[in-house]
Amino acid sequence: MRTAERMTERKLKTLTKETACGVVPGLYVSPRSLADGTKAKYFLLRMKQIGRVFTLGKYPAMSLSEAFAKAADWREKALKGIDPAAEEKVLKASLSKKEPSTTENVLTYEKLMFQWIDFNEKRGRWQNKLKTREEIWQGFFRNHIPESLRACPVPELTAEMFAEALGEKWQTMIDTPERILADTKNAIDWAMRSEMIPPMINPAQVTGGKLGDLLPLQRPECGHEPALPPSRMPAFFKMLMEYALSSPAARCLAFAILTAARNSTAREATWSEIQQDEDGNWLHVIPRSRMKVKAERLPFDRKTPLSTAAMELLQTMPRVKFEGQEFLFPSIYQRSLSPITRDAFPRLIKRMHDRQRKIDGIGWVDPEQRSKKGEPRIVTLHGCARATFNTWAKDGKRFGHEFFPKDVRESCLDHRNEAYQCAYDRDLAIGEMREVFEAWGKFLTQEMNADQ
């Protein structure tokens, strides 16, 4: 009997057709188009033995691990002659007859998180952010936290529940699981201090807590971001631009490289930030609140001169406006506009890497870095846009450009290290920065033909 390959969260997110999930015979995930025009994915249990198809739940409200558990349970019951769907219907009916006030007053995990966020925002935390903490947590609940955990009363939360919900993500995602658990720990501690819940061992505590013993030891690679040697960048950029016509992620990655931008600086860019100065030169003017170095240290907004190559890229791009939002690189989800997600870039670069490896047997990897398994690490947006740029900019004789002073290079990267430098800075050296970015754009595009 042929067994289907085990479904993963990463594969599940990109599915476009019905696929077996593995592990439990008959468990499938089925993408569907709904009446309102949106798309959804449902877990189905196909029982050929009894001629039934059970709908288990909708992803991501039901997590993959929950689907495996429910499918195994329902399959066992169905083979014994029990109708699990009818059983669940009876259970839900009995629960709905309970006094509404008893459930409304329960402090669930989801309610706690939004109450904690509201409390801290009223005190002035997390100001000047493009996305509010509430919006961030709406995304966490939508994409990463199963319904069973969201609706669980806080005193009943356990370390095992968090390990089950986030264990797989803990091994594949660098920031998100840590941010979820750090905020959760702080919220539960706050609830205990405020006497909203009785004293308990915090189930979201990783270091020194039970959850730290339950989570996998394996974590994603960290350290310096993998980057290409500058000599390979023109070939990489040429291939990248082949994807740019149809891929917003490719356009965003190209823009980030051309402007030596950080990930969020490029992803969250808006058309209103593309401005002309008094001489008619184009700039990307970014509010200081959106930058890593904040306004309390520098009293002016970030201005990145746009090279000829950067402007040619922008002139080929569609302009999408929705409810007042005009992101350069938008993602449309459930009729709302938001910046393109971080996950888009690793997927794009992996496709480019696989294609290049077929050509040269190497691919787009950092020659100096190895993973824990000893394998070359595939390059990243941050590595190529900033580390490769800096290596190129500081070595004019090697790469055929004029000498660029260190202060100018650091301004291009929006670096401020010394206290006196911040104290005396009143504006950027826009003219000299423009020369750097113009030379960088010509270097990147040297292998491109006129059509590109």
CSV table of C-alpha atoms in Angstrom, one decimal:
chain,number,residue,atom,x,y,z
A,1,MET,CA,0.0,0.0,0.0
A,2,ARG,CA,1.4,3.4,-1.0
A,3,THR,CA,1.6,5.9,1.8
A,4,ALA,CA,1.3,9.6,1.1
A,5,GLU,CA,4.1,11.9,2.2
A,6,ARG,CA,3.5,13.7,5.5
A,7,MET,CA,2.0,17.1,4.9
A,8,THR,CA,3.9,20.1,6.4
A,9,GLU,CA,2.7,23.6,7.3
A,10,ARG,CA,4.9,25.1,4.6
A,11,LYS,CA,3.4,22.9,1.9
A,12,LEU,CA,-0.1,23.3,3.2
A,13,LYS,CA,0.1,27.1,2.8
A,14,THR,CA,0.9,26.9,-0.9
A,15,LEU,CA,-1.5,24.1,-2.0
A,16,THR,CA,-3.7,24.7,-5.0
A,17,LYS,CA,-5.3,21.3,-5.4
A,18,GLU,CA,-6.7,18.5,-3.2
A,19,THR,CA,-3.8,16.6,-1.6
A,20,ALA,CA,-3.5,13.7,0.8
A,21,CYS,CA,-2.0,14.6,4.2
A,22,GLY,CA,-0.4,11.3,5.0
A,23,VAL,CA,-0.2,9.8,8.5
A,24,VAL,CA,-3.9,9.1,8.7
A,25,PRO,CA,-5.4,7.1,5.8
A,26,GLY,CA,-8.1,9.1,4.0
A,27,LEU,CA,-7.1,12.5,5.4
A,28,TYR,CA,-7.0,15.2,2.7
A,29,VAL,CA,-6.8,18.9,2.5
A,30,SER,CA,-9.1,20.5,-0.2
A,31,PRO,CA,-8.8,24.1,-1.4
A,32,ARG,CA,-12.2,25.6,-2.3
A,33,SER,CA,-13.6,28.8,-3.7
A,34,LEU,CA,-16.3,30.3,-1.5
A,35,ALA,CA,-19.4,32.3,-2.6
A,36,ASP,CA,-17.9,35.6,-1.5
A,37,GLY,CA,-15.0,35.1,-3.8
A,38,THR,CA,-12.5,34.2,-1.1
A,39,LYS,CA,-10.6,30.9,-1.0
A,40,ALA,CA,-10.4,28.4,1.9
A,41,LYS,CA,-8.8,25.1,2.7
A,42,TYR,CA,-10.7,22.3,4.4
A,43,PHE,CA,-9.5,19.1,6.0
A,44,LEU,CA,-11.6,16.1,4.8
A,45,LEU,CA,-11.6,12.5,6.0
A,46,ARG,CA,-12.6,10.1,3.1
A,47,MET,CA,-13.9,6.8,4.5
A,48,LYS,CA,-14.3,4.5,1.5
A,49,GLN,CA,-15.1,1.6,3.8
A,50,ILE,CA,-18.4,3.2,4.8
A,51,GLY,CA,-18.9,5.5,1.9
A,52,ARG,CA,-18.7,8.7,3.9
A,53,VAL,CA,-16.7,12.0,3.6
A,54,PHE,CA,-16.3,13.9,6.8
A,55,THR,CA,-15.4,17.6,6.9
A,56,LEU,CA,-13.1,18.0,9.9
A,57,GLY,CA,-12.4,21.8,9.9
A,58,LYS,CA,-11.0,24.8,8.1
A,59,TYR,CA,-7.4,25.7,7.9
A,60,PRO,CA,-5.8,27.7,9.7
A,61,ALA,CA,-8.5,27.7,12.4
A,62,MET,CA,-7.7,24.0,12.6
A,63,SER,CA,-4.0,23.4,12.7
A,64,LEU,CA,-2.4,20.5,10.8
A,65,SER,CA,-1.6,18.7,14.1
A,66,GLU,CA,-5.2,19.1,15.2
A,67,ALA,CA,-6.4,17.7,11.9
A,68,PHE,CA,-4.1,14.6,12.3
A,69,ALA,CA,-5.5,14.0,15.8
A,70,LYS,CA,-9.1,14.5,14.9
A,71,ALA,CA,-8.9,12.4,11.7
A,72,ALA,CA,-7.3,9.5,13.7
A,73,ASP,CA,-10.1,9.7,16.3
A,74,TRP,CA,-12.9,10.0,13.8
A,75,ARG,CA,-11.6,7.2,11.7
A,76,GLU,CA,-11.4,4.8,14.6
A,77,LYS,CA,-14.9,5.7,15.7
A,78,ALA,CA,-16.3,5.3,12.2
A,79,LEU,CA,-14.8,1.9,11.8
A,80,LYS,CA,-16.5,0.9,15.0
A,81,GLY,CA,-19.9,2.0,13.6
A,82,ILE,CA,-20.0,5.3,15.5
A,83,ASP,CA,-21.0,8.4,13.6
A,84,PRO,CA,-18.4,11.0,14.9
A,85,ALA,CA,-20.1,13.9,13.0
A,86,ALA,CA,-23.5,13.2,14.8
A,87,GLU,CA,-21.6,12.8,18.1
A,88,GLU,CA,-20.0,16.2,17.7
A,89,LYS,CA,-23.3,17.8,16.7
A,90,VAL,CA,-24.9,16.5,19.9
A,91,LEU,CA,-22.0,17.8,22.0
A,92,LYS,CA,-22.1,21.3,20.5
A,93,ALA,CA,-25.9,21.4,21.1
A,94,SER,CA,-25.4,20.6,24.7
A,95,LEU,CA,-22.7,23.2,25.1
A,96,SER,CA,-24.9,25.9,23.5
A,97,LYS,CA,-27.6,25.4,26.1
A,98,LYS,CA,-25.2,26.6,28.9
A,99,GLU,CA,-25.8,30.0,30.4
A,100,PRO,CA,-24.3,32.6,28.1
A,101,SER,CA,-22.9,34.6,30.9
A,102,THR,CA,-20.7,31.8,32.1
A,103,THR,CA,-18.8,31.6,28.7
A,104,GLU,CA,-18.8,35.4,28.1
A,105,ASN,CA,-17.0,36.0,31.4
A,106,VAL,CA,-14.2,33.4,30.8
A,107,LEU,CA,-10.8,35.0,30.2
A,108,THR,CA,-9.6,33.1,27.1
A,109,TYR,CA,-6.1,33.2,25.8
A,110,GLU,CA,-7.2,35.4,22.9
A,111,LYS,CA,-9.1,37.8,25.2
A,112,LEU,CA,-6.1,38.1,27.5
A,113,MET,CA,-3.7,39.0,24.7
A,114,PHE,CA,-5.9,41.8,23.4
A,115,GLN,CA,-6.5,43.1,26.9
A,116,TRP,CA,-2.8,43.1,27.6
A,117,ILE,CA,-2.1,44.9,24.3
A,118,ASP,CA,-4.8,47.6,25.1
A,119,PHE,CA,-3.4,48.1,28.6
A,120,ASN,CA,0.2,48.7,27.3
A,121,GLU,CA,-0.9,50.9,24.3
A,122,LYS,CA,-2.8,53.2,26.6
A,123,ARG,CA,0.4,53.6,28.6
A,124,GLY,CA,2.3,54.7,25.5
A,125,ARG,CA,4.2,51.5,24.4
A,126,TRP,CA,4.8,50.5,20.8
A,127,GLN,CA,4.3,54.0,19.3
A,128,ASN,CA,5.1,55.0,15.8
A,129,LYS,CA,4.7,51.6,14.2
A,130,LEU,CA,3.3,50.9,10.8
A,131,LYS,CA,1.5,47.9,12.2
A,132,THR,CA,-0.1,48.1,15.6
A,133,ARG,CA,0.5,45.3,18.1
A,134,GLU,CA,-3.1,44.4,17.8
A,135,GLU,CA,-2.8,44.0,14.0
A,136,ILE,CA,0.3,41.8,14.5
A,137,TRP,CA,-1.5,39.6,17.0
A,138,GLN,CA,-4.5,39.3,14.7
A,139,GLY,CA,-2.1,37.9,12.2
A,140,PHE,CA,-0.6,35.5,14.8
A,141,PHE,CA,-4.0,34.2,15.7
A,142,ARG,CA,-5.0,33.9,12.0
A,143,ASN,CA,-1.9,32.2,10.8
A,144,HIS,CA,-0.1,30.4,13.7
A,145,ILE,CA,-2.4,29.7,16.7
A,146,PRO,CA,-5.1,27.0,16.5
A,147,GLU,CA,-8.7,27.7,17.6
A,148,SER,CA,-8.4,25.2,20.5
A,149,LEU,CA,-5.6,27.4,22.0
A,150,ARG,CA,-7.3,30.7,21.3
A,151,ALA,CA,-10.5,29.7,23.1
A,152,CYS,CA,-8.8,28.0,26.0
A,153,PRO,CA,-9.4,29.7,29.4
A,154,VAL,CA,-6.0,31.1,30.6
A,155,PRO,CA,-5.8,29.1,33.9
A,156,GLU,CA,-6.2,25.9,31.8
A,157,LEU,CA,-3.3,26.7,29.4
A,158,THR,CA,-0.4,24.2,29.6
A,159,ALA,CA,3.2,24.1,28.2
A,160,GLU,CA,2.1,21.0,26.3
A,161,MET,CA,-0.5,23.0,24.4
A,162,PHE,CA,2.0,25.6,23.3
A,163,ALA,CA,4.6,22.9,22.4
A,164,GLU,CA,2.0,21.1,20.2
A,165,ALA,CA,0.9,24.3,18.5
A,166,LEU,CA,4.3,25.9,17.9
A,167,GLY,CA,6.7,22.9,17.9
A,168,GLU,CA,7.0,22.6,14.1
A,169,LYS,CA,7.3,26.4,13.6
A,170,TRP,CA,10.0,26.5,16.3
A,171,GLN,CA,12.2,24.4,14.0
A,172,THR,CA,11.6,26.4,10.8
A,173,MET,CA,10.9,30.1,11.7
A,174,ILE,CA,13.4,32.4,13.5
A,175,ASP,CA,11.3,35.3,14.9
A,176,THR,CA,7.6,34.5,14.9
A,177,PRO,CA,7.4,31.6,17.6
A,178,GLU,CA,9.8,33.6,19.9
A,179,ARG,CA,7.7,36.7,19.6
A,180,ILE,CA,4.4,34.8,20.2
A,181,LEU,CA,5.8,33.1,23.3
A,182,ALA,CA,7.6,36.2,24.7
A,183,ASP,CA,4.4,38.3,24.5
A,184,THR,CA,2.3,35.5,25.9
A,185,LYS,CA,4.6,35.0,28.9
A,186,ASN,CA,4.4,38.8,29.6
A,187,ALA,CA,0.6,38.8,29.2
A,188,ILE,CA,0.2,35.9,31.6
A,189,ASP,CA,2.5,37.4,34.2
A,190,TRP,CA,0.6,40.7,33.9
A,191,ALA,CA,-2.7,38.8,34.4
A,192,MET,CA,-1.4,37.2,37.6
A,193,ARG,CA,0.0,40.6,38.9
A,194,SER,CA,-3.4,42.2,38.2
A,195,GLU,CA,-5.2,39.3,40.0
A,196,MET,CA,-7.2,38.5,36.9
A,197,ILE,CA,-6.2,34.8,37.2
A,198,PRO,CA,-4.9,32.8,40.2
A,199,PRO,CA,-1.1,32.3,40.6
A,200,MET,CA,0.2,29.6,38.2
A,201,ILE,CA,3.4,28.3,36.6
A,202,ASN,CA,3.6,30.3,33.4
A,203,PRO,CA,3.1,27.8,30.6
A,204,ALA,CA,4.7,30.1,28.0
A,205,GLN,CA,8.0,30.4,29.8
A,206,VAL,CA,10.8,28.9,27.6
A,207,THR,CA,14.0,29.5,29.5
A,208,GLY,CA,13.9,27.8,32.8
A,209,GLY,CA,10.3,26.5,32.1
A,210,LYS,CA,8.7,23.3,31.2
A,211,LEU,CA,8.0,24.6,27.7
A,212,GLY,CA,11.8,24.8,27.1
A,213,ASP,CA,12.1,21.1,27.8
A,214,LEU,CA,9.2,20.3,25.4
A,215,LEU,CA,10.2,22.4,22.4
A,216,PRO,CA,12.7,20.8,19.9
A,217,LEU,CA,16.3,21.7,20.3
A,218,GLN,CA,16.7,22.2,16.5
A,219,ARG,CA,16.3,25.8,15.5
A,220,PRO,CA,16.7,27.6,12.2
A,221,GLU,CA,20.1,28.8,11.1
A,222,CYS,CA,21.1,32.2,12.5
A,223,GLY,CA,24.2,34.4,12.6
A,224,HIS,CA,25.4,36.6,9.8
A,225,GLU,CA,23.0,36.7,6.8
A,226,PRO,CA,24.4,34.7,3.9
A,227,ALA,CA,25.5,37.0,1.0
A,228,LEU,CA,27.0,36.7,-2.4
A,229,PRO,CA,30.5,37.9,-3.3
A,230,PRO,CA,30.0,41.1,-5.3
A,231,SER,CA,31.5,39.5,-8.4
A,232,ARG,CA,28.5,37.2,-8.7
A,233,MET,CA,25.9,39.9,-8.1
A,234,PRO,CA,25.5,41.0,-11.8
A,235,ALA,CA,24.6,37.5,-12.8
A,236,PHE,CA,22.2,37.1,-9.8
A,237,PHE,CA,20.6,40.4,-10.6
A,238,LYS,CA,20.1,39.5,-14.3
A,239,MET,CA,18.3,36.3,-13.3
A,240,LEU,CA,16.3,38.2,-10.7
A,241,MET,CA,15.0,40.6,-13.3
A,242,GLU,CA,13.7,37.7,-15.4
A,243,TYR,CA,11.2,37.1,-12.5
A,244,ALA,CA,10.4,40.8,-12.0
A,245,LEU,CA,7.7,41.1,-14.7
A,246,SER,CA,5.3,38.6,-12.9
A,247,SER,CA,6.6,38.5,-9.3
A,248,PRO,CA,6.1,41.3,-6.8
A,249,ALA,CA,8.6,39.5,-4.5
A,250,ALA,CA,11.2,39.8,-7.3
A,251,ARG,CA,10.5,43.5,-7.8
A,252,CYS,CA,10.8,44.1,-4.1
A,253,LEU,CA,14.0,42.2,-3.8
A,254,ALA,CA,15.5,44.1,-6.7
A,255,PHE,CA,14.4,47.4,-5.2
A,256,ALA,CA,16.0,46.4,-1.8
A,257,ILE,CA,19.3,45.5,-3.5
A,258,LEU,CA,19.4,48.7,-5.6
A,259,THR,CA,18.8,50.8,-2.5
A,260,ALA,CA,20.7,48.7,0.1
A,261,ALA,CA,17.5,48.6,2.1
A,262,ARG,CA,16.5,46.6,5.1
A,263,ASN,CA,13.8,44.0,4.7
A,264,SER,CA,11.0,46.1,6.3
A,265,THR,CA,12.2,49.3,4.6
A,266,ALA,CA,11.6,47.8,1.2
A,267,ARG,CA,8.5,45.7,2.0
A,268,GLU,CA,6.6,48.6,3.6
A,269,ALA,CA,7.5,51.3,1.0
A,270,THR,CA,4.7,53.4,-0.3
A,271,TRP,CA,4.3,55.4,-3.5
A,272,SER,CA,3.9,58.6,-1.4
A,273,GLU,CA,7.5,58.0,-0.2
A,274,ILE,CA,8.9,58.3,-3.7
A,275,GLN,CA,9.6,62.0,-4.0
A,276,GLN,CA,11.6,64.6,-6.0
A,277,ASP,CA,13.9,67.1,-4.4
A,278,GLU,CA,14.3,70.7,-5.4
A,279,ASP,CA,16.7,69.7,-8.3
A,280,GLY,CA,14.2,67.2,-9.7
A,281,ASN,CA,16.2,64.1,-8.5
A,282,TRP,CA,14.2,61.2,-7.2
A,283,LEU,CA,14.4,60.0,-3.6
A,284,HIS,CA,12.9,57.3,-1.4
A,285,VAL,CA,11.9,59.4,1.7
A,286,ILE,CA,11.2,57.1,4.6
A,287,PRO,CA,9.8,58.4,7.9
A,288,ARG,CA,12.4,58.0,10.7
A,289,SER,CA,9.8,56.1,12.7
A,290,ARG,CA,10.1,53.2,10.2
A,291,MET,CA,13.8,53.0,10.4
A,292,LYS,CA,16.0,51.0,12.8
A,293,VAL,CA,17.7,54.2,14.0
A,294,LYS,CA,14.8,56.1,15.4
A,295,ALA,CA,13.9,59.8,15.6
A,296,GLU,CA,15.2,60.3,19.1
A,297,ARG,CA,18.7,59.8,17.8
A,298,LEU,CA,18.4,61.4,14.4
A,299,PRO,CA,16.2,64.5,13.8
A,300,PHE,CA,15.6,63.9,10.1
A,301,ASP,CA,13.9,61.3,7.9
A,302,ARG,CA,15.8,58.8,5.9
A,303,LYS,CA,16.4,59.7,2.3
A,304,THR,CA,17.7,57.2,-0.2
A,305,PRO,CA,18.7,58.6,-3.7
A,306,LEU,CA,17.2,56.5,-6.4
A,307,SER,CA,19.6,55.5,-9.2
A,308,THR,CA,18.6,55.3,-12.9
A,309,ALA,CA,18.2,51.6,-12.5
A,310,ALA,CA,15.9,51.9,-9.5
A,311,MET,CA,13.7,54.5,-11.3
A,312,GLU,CA,13.5,52.3,-14.4
A,313,LEU,CA,12.3,49.5,-12.1
A,314,LEU,CA,9.6,51.6,-10.5
A,315,GLN,CA,8.4,52.9,-13.9
A,316,THR,CA,7.6,49.4,-15.0
A,317,MET,CA,5.6,48.5,-11.9
A,318,PRO,CA,1.8,48.5,-11.5
A,319,ARG,CA,0.3,51.0,-9.0
A,320,VAL,CA,-2.3,49.5,-6.7
A,321,LYS,CA,-4.4,51.7,-4.5
A,322,PHE,CA,-7.0,50.4,-2.0
A,323,GLU,CA,-8.7,52.2,0.8
A,324,GLY,CA,-6.0,54.9,0.9
A,325,GLN,CA,-3.1,52.4,1.0
A,326,GLU,CA,-0.5,52.5,-1.9
A,327,PHE,CA,2.2,50.0,-1.1
A,328,LEU,CA,4.9,49.6,-3.7
A,329,PHE,CA,4.8,45.8,-3.2
A,330,PRO,CA,1.3,45.0,-2.0
A,331,SER,CA,-0.2,41.7,-0.9
A,332,ILE,CA,-4.0,41.5,-1.1
A,333,TYR,CA,-5.5,39.2,1.6
A,334,GLN,CA,-9.3,39.0,2.3
A,335,ARG,CA,-9.9,42.3,0.5
A,336,SER,CA,-7.3,44.2,2.5
A,337,LEU,CA,-4.0,45.6,1.3
A,338,SER,CA,-0.8,45.0,3.2
A,339,PRO,CA,2.9,44.9,2.5
A,340,ILE,CA,4.3,41.7,0.9
A,341,THR,CA,5.3,39.2,3.5
A,342,ARG,CA,8.8,38.2,4.6
A,343,ASP,CA,8.1,34.6,3.5
A,344,ALA,CA,8.0,35.6,-0.1
A,345,PHE,CA,11.7,36.2,-0.4
A,346,PRO,CA,13.1,32.8,0.8
A,347,ARG,CA,10.7,31.0,-1.6
A,348,LEU,CA,11.8,33.2,-4.5
A,349,ILE,CA,15.5,32.9,-3.8
A,350,LYS,CA,15.2,29.1,-3.3
A,351,ARG,CA,13.7,28.9,-6.8
A,352,MET,CA,16.5,31.0,-8.3
A,353,HIS,CA,19.0,28.9,-6.3
A,354,ASP,CA,17.7,25.6,-7.7
A,355,ARG,CA,17.7,26.9,-11.2
A,356,GLN,CA,21.3,28.2,-10.9
A,357,ARG,CA,22.5,25.0,-9.3
A,358,LYS,CA,21.4,23.1,-12.5
A,359,ILE,CA,23.6,25.4,-14.5
A,360,ASP,CA,26.8,25.5,-12.4
A,361,GLY,CA,26.3,22.9,-9.7
A,362,ILE,CA,26.7,25.6,-7.0
A,363,GLY,CA,23.6,27.9,-6.9
A,364,TRP,CA,23.3,31.2,-5.1
A,365,VAL,CA,25.1,30.4,-1.8
A,366,ASP,CA,27.5,32.2,0.5
A,367,PRO,CA,30.9,30.5,-0.1
A,368,GLU,CA,32.0,31.4,3.4
A,369,GLN,CA,29.1,30.0,5.4
A,370,ARG,CA,27.9,26.5,6.2
A,371,SER,CA,24.8,25.3,8.0
A,372,LYS,CA,25.0,23.1,11.1
A,373,LYS,CA,24.9,20.1,8.7
A,374,GLY,CA,27.9,21.5,6.8
A,375,GLU,CA,25.9,22.5,3.7
A,376,PRO,CA,26.4,25.9,2.0
A,377,ARG,CA,23.8,28.5,3.1
A,378,ILE,CA,21.5,30.0,0.5
A,379,VAL,CA,21.8,33.8,0.3
A,380,THR,CA,19.1,36.2,1.8
A,381,LEU,CA,17.6,39.6,1.0
A,382,HIS,CA,19.5,41.2,3.9
A,383,GLY,CA,22.8,39.6,2.9
A,384,CYS,CA,22.7,40.6,-0.7
A,385,ALA,CA,21.2,44.1,-0.3
A,386,ARG,CA,23.5,45.2,2.5
A,387,ALA,CA,26.5,43.0,3.2
A,388,THR,CA,27.3,42.5,-0.5
A,389,PHE,CA,26.7,46.2,-1.2
A,390,ASN,CA,29.1,47.2,1.6
A,391,THR,CA,31.8,44.8,0.4
A,392,TRP,CA,31.5,46.3,-3.1
A,393,ALA,CA,31.4,49.9,-1.9
A,394,LYS,CA,34.5,49.8,0.2
A,395,ASP,CA,36.8,48.3,-2.5
A,396,GLY,CA,36.8,50.7,-5.5
A,397,LYS,CA,40.0,49.4,-7.1
A,398,ARG,CA,38.8,45.8,-7.1
A,399,PHE,CA,35.3,46.6,-8.5
A,400,GLY,CA,36.1,49.5,-10.8
A,401,HIS,CA,34.5,52.5,-9.1
A,402,GLU,CA,35.9,55.6,-7.4
A,403,PHE,CA,36.8,55.7,-3.7
A,404,PHE,CA,33.7,56.2,-1.4
A,405,PRO,CA,34.5,57.5,2.1
A,406,LYS,CA,33.4,55.4,5.0
A,407,ASP,CA,30.9,58.1,6.3
A,408,VAL,CA,29.2,58.0,2.9
A,409,ARG,CA,29.0,54.2,2.8
A,410,GLU,CA,27.6,54.2,6.4
A,411,SER,CA,25.0,56.8,5.4
A,412,CYS,CA,23.9,54.6,2.5
A,413,LEU,CA,23.3,51.8,5.0
A,414,ASP,CA,21.7,54.2,7.5
A,415,HIS,CA,24.3,53.3,10.2
A,416,ARG,CA,25.1,55.6,13.1
A,417,ASN,CA,27.6,54.3,15.6
A,418,GLU,CA,29.3,57.1,17.5
A,419,ALA,CA,27.4,59.5,19.8
A,420,TYR,CA,29.1,62.6,18.5
A,421,GLN,CA,28.2,61.6,14.9
A,422,CYS,CA,24.5,61.6,15.8
A,423,ALA,CA,24.9,64.9,17.7
A,424,TYR,CA,26.3,66.8,14.7
A,425,ASP,CA,24.3,65.2,11.9
A,426,ARG,CA,21.6,67.5,10.6
A,427,ASP,CA,21.1,65.9,7.2
A,428,LEU,CA,22.4,63.2,4.8
A,429,ALA,CA,25.1,63.7,2.2
A,430,ILE,CA,22.6,63.2,-0.6
A,431,GLY,CA,24.8,64.2,-3.4
A,432,GLU,CA,27.6,61.8,-2.6
A,433,MET,CA,25.1,59.0,-1.7
A,434,ARG,CA,23.6,59.5,-5.2
A,435,GLU,CA,27.0,58.8,-6.8
A,436,VAL,CA,27.3,55.6,-4.8
A,437,PHE,CA,23.9,54.3,-5.7
A,438,GLU,CA,24.2,55.3,-9.3
A,439,ALA,CA,27.5,53.3,-9.6
A,440,TRP,CA,26.0,50.4,-7.7
A,441,GLY,CA,23.0,50.3,-10.1
A,442,LYS,CA,25.4,50.3,-13.1
A,443,PHE,CA,27.4,47.5,-11.6
A,444,LEU,CA,24.3,45.3,-10.9
A,445,THR,CA,22.8,45.8,-14.4
A,446,GLN,CA,26.0,45.3,-16.4
A,447,GLU,CA,25.0,41.8,-17.6
A,448,MET,CA,21.5,42.7,-18.5
A,449,ASN,CA,20.4,43.3,-22.1
A,450,ALA,CA,18.4,46.2,-23.4
A,451,ASP,CA,15.0,44.3,-23.1
A,452,GLN,CA,15.6,43.7,-19.4
